[in-house]
C-alpha positions as MATLAB code, in Angstrom:
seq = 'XXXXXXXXXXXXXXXXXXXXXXXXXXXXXXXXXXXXXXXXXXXXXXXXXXXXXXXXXXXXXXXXXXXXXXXXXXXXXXXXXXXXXXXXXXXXXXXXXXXXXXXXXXXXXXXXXXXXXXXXXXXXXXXXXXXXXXXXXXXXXXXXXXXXXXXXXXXXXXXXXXXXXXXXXXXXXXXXXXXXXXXXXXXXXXXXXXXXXXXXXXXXXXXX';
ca = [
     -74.986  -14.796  -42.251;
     -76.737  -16.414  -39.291;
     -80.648  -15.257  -39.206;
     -81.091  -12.832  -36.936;
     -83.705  -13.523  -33.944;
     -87.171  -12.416  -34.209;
     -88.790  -12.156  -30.378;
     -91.937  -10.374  -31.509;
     -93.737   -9.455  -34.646;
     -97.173   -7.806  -35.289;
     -98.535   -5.518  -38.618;
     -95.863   -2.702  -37.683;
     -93.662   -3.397  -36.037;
     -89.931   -6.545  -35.386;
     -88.848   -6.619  -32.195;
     -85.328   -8.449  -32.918;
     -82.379   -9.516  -30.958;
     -78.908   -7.530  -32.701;
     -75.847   -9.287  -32.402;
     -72.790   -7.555  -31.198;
     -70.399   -6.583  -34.237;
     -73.236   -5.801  -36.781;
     -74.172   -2.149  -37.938;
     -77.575   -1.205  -38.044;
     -77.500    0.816  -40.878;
     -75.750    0.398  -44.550;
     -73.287    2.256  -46.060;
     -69.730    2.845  -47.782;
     -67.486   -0.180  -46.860;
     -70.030   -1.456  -43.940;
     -70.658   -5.108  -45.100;
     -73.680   -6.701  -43.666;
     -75.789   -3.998  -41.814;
     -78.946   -5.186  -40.023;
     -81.429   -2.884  -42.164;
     -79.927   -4.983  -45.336;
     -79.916   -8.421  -43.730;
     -83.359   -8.231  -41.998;
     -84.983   -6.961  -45.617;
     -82.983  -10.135  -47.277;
     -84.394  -12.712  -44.218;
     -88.187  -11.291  -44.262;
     -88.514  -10.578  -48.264;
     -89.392   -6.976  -47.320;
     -87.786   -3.732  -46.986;
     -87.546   -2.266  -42.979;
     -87.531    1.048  -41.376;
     -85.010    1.905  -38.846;
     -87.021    3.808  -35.936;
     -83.890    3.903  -33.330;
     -80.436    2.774  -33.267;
     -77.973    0.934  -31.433;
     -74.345    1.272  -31.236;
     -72.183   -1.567  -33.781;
     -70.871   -3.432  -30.725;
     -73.833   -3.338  -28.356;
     -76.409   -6.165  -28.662;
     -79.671   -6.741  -27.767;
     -83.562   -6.076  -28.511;
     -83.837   -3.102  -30.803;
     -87.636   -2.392  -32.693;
     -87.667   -2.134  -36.652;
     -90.389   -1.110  -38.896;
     -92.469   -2.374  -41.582;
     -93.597    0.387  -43.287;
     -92.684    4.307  -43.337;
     -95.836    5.258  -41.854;
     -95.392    2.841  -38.693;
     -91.420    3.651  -38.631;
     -92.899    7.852  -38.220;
     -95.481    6.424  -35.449;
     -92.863    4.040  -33.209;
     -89.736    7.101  -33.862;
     -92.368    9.233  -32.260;
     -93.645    7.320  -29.188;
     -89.758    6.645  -29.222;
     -89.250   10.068  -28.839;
     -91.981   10.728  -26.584;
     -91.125    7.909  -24.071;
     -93.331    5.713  -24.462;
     -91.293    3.179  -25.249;
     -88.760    2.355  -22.139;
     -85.534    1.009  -22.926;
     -83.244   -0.924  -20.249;
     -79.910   -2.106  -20.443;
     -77.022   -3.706  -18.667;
     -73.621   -3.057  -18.790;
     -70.781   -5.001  -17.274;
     -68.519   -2.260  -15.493;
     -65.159   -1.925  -14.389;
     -64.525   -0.652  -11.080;
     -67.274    0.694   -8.841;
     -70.002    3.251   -9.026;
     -70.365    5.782   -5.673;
     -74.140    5.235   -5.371;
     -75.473    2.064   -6.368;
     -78.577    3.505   -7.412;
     -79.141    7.311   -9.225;
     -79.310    9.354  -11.989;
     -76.225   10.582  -14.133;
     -77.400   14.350  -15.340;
     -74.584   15.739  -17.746;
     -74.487   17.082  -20.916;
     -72.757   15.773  -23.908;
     -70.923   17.311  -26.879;
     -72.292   16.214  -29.857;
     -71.619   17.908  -33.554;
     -70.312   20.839  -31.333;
     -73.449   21.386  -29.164;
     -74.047   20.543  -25.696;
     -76.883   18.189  -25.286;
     -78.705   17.150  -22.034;
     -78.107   13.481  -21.506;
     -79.281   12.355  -18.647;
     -79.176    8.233  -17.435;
     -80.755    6.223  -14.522;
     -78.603    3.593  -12.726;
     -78.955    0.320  -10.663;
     -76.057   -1.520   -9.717;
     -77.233   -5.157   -9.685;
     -73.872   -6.991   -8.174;
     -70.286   -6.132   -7.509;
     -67.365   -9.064   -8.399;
     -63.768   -9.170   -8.255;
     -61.205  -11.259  -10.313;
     -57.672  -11.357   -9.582;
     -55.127  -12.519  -12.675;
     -51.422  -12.400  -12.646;
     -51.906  -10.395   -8.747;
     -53.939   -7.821  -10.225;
     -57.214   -7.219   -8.680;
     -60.302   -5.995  -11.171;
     -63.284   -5.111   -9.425;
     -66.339   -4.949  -12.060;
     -69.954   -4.183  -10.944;
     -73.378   -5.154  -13.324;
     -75.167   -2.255  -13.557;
     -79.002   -1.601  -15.071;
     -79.804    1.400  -16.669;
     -82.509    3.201  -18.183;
     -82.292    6.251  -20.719;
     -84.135    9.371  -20.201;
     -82.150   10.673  -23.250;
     -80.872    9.098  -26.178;
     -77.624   10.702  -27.354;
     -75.217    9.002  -29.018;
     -72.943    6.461  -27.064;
     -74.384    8.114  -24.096;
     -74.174    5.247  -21.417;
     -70.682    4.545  -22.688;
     -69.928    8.155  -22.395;
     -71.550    8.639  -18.681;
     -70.106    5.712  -16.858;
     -66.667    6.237  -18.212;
     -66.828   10.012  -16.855;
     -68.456    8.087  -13.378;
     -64.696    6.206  -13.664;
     -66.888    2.975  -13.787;
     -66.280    2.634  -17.736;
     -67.727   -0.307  -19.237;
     -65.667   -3.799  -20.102;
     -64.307   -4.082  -23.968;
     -64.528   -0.028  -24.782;
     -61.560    0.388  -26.285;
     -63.355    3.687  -27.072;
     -64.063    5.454  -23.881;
     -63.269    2.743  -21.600;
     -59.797    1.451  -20.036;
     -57.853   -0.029  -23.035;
     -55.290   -1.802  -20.647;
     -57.449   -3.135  -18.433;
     -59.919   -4.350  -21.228;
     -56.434   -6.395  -22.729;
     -56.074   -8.217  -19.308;
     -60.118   -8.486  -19.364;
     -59.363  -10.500  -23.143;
     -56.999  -12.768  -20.920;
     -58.578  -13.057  -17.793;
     -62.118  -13.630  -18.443;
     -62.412  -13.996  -22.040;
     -64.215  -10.694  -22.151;
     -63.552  -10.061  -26.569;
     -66.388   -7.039  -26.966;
     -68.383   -4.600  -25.497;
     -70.175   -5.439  -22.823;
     -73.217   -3.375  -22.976;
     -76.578   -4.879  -23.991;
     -80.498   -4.200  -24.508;
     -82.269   -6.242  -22.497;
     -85.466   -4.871  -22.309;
     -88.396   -3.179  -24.311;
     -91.360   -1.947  -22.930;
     -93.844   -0.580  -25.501;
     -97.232    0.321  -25.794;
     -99.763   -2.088  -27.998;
    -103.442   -1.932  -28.273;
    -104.000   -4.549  -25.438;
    -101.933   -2.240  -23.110;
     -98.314   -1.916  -22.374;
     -96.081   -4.844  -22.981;
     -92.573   -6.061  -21.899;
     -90.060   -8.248  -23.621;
     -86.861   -9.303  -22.252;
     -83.558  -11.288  -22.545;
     -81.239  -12.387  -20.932;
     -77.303  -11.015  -21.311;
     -74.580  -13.105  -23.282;
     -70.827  -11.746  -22.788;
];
């Protein structure tokens, strides 16, 4: 397994960029799980304080220790910490800047979700005389359900490129051809969280 980036470290807390394809967390036939390869690449067990989806990538905070993985899944929770993504879209959004407010099913409750939008730049390909429009959009969770982006643009009918799981299957096959577009294209590209010298920002830059 390739090491997996480090951007920041201090007594608590990684700050690590997760490749696309790896799971976070271990399990029954889940080979290779972040938790499992960042203990084996630091000599020290780690704390998962937040998640992020197997297929998106990005900048995701770990823990040392129990105690600091309670402290940064509370300052999580209390919003503290700012998390900002970007997702390459397909098609266009009505507003290019907003919020999406609408609840979510999940384990057979409805949850407020609720997501805040930028679109950054609107493209257009054309292969085999069919036209894909596809618009780079930053957003910024006020809520943190599960696949909630995903879930939100796709009901916008701006679903994101390579989610064969709420997005457009066909046109995510002529993606594979036409731009060479093989996973999801959703990714964490920014962290803003709270140290003792004041808040702090790290940030990369995407990779489809």
């Amino acid at each position: 397994m390739d090491c997996i980036p480090i951007i920041y470290e201090n007594s608590e807390i990684y700050i690590i960029n997760k490749r696309a394809g790896m799971p976070v967390q271990g399990g029954e036939k889940i080979s290779h799980p972040l938790d499992e390869e960042l203990a084996k690449q630091t000599g020290q067990k780690v704390y998962l304080v937040h998640r992020l989806d197997k297929d998106t990538s990005g900048l995701m905070i770990v823990a040392k220790t129990p105690s600091s993985a309670n402290k940064w899944t509370k300052l999580i929770g209390s919003k503290e910490v700012e998390k900002e993504y970007v997702a390459l879209c397909i098609g266009r959004l009505a507003q290019k800047q907003g919020t999406i407010n609408e609840e979510l099913v999940q384990h057979g409750q409805k949850k407020n979700a609720v997501t805040h939008y930028k679109v950054l730049e609107e493209s257009e390909i054309e292969w085999e005389g069919q036209k894909i429009i596809l618009s780079k959009i930053s957003l910024i969770l006020q809520t943190g359900r599960m696949h909630q982006i995903r879930i939100h643009l796709a009901k916008q009918g701006c679903p994101i490129a390579g989610d064969d799981q709420h997005g457009n299957f066909k046109l995510n096959k002529l993606l594979k051809k036409a731009a060479g577009i093989r996973h999801l294209q959703l990714f964490s590209v920014k962290l803003t969280i709270p140290l003792k010298e004041g808040l702090r920002s790290f940030e990369i830059t995407t990779q489809t």
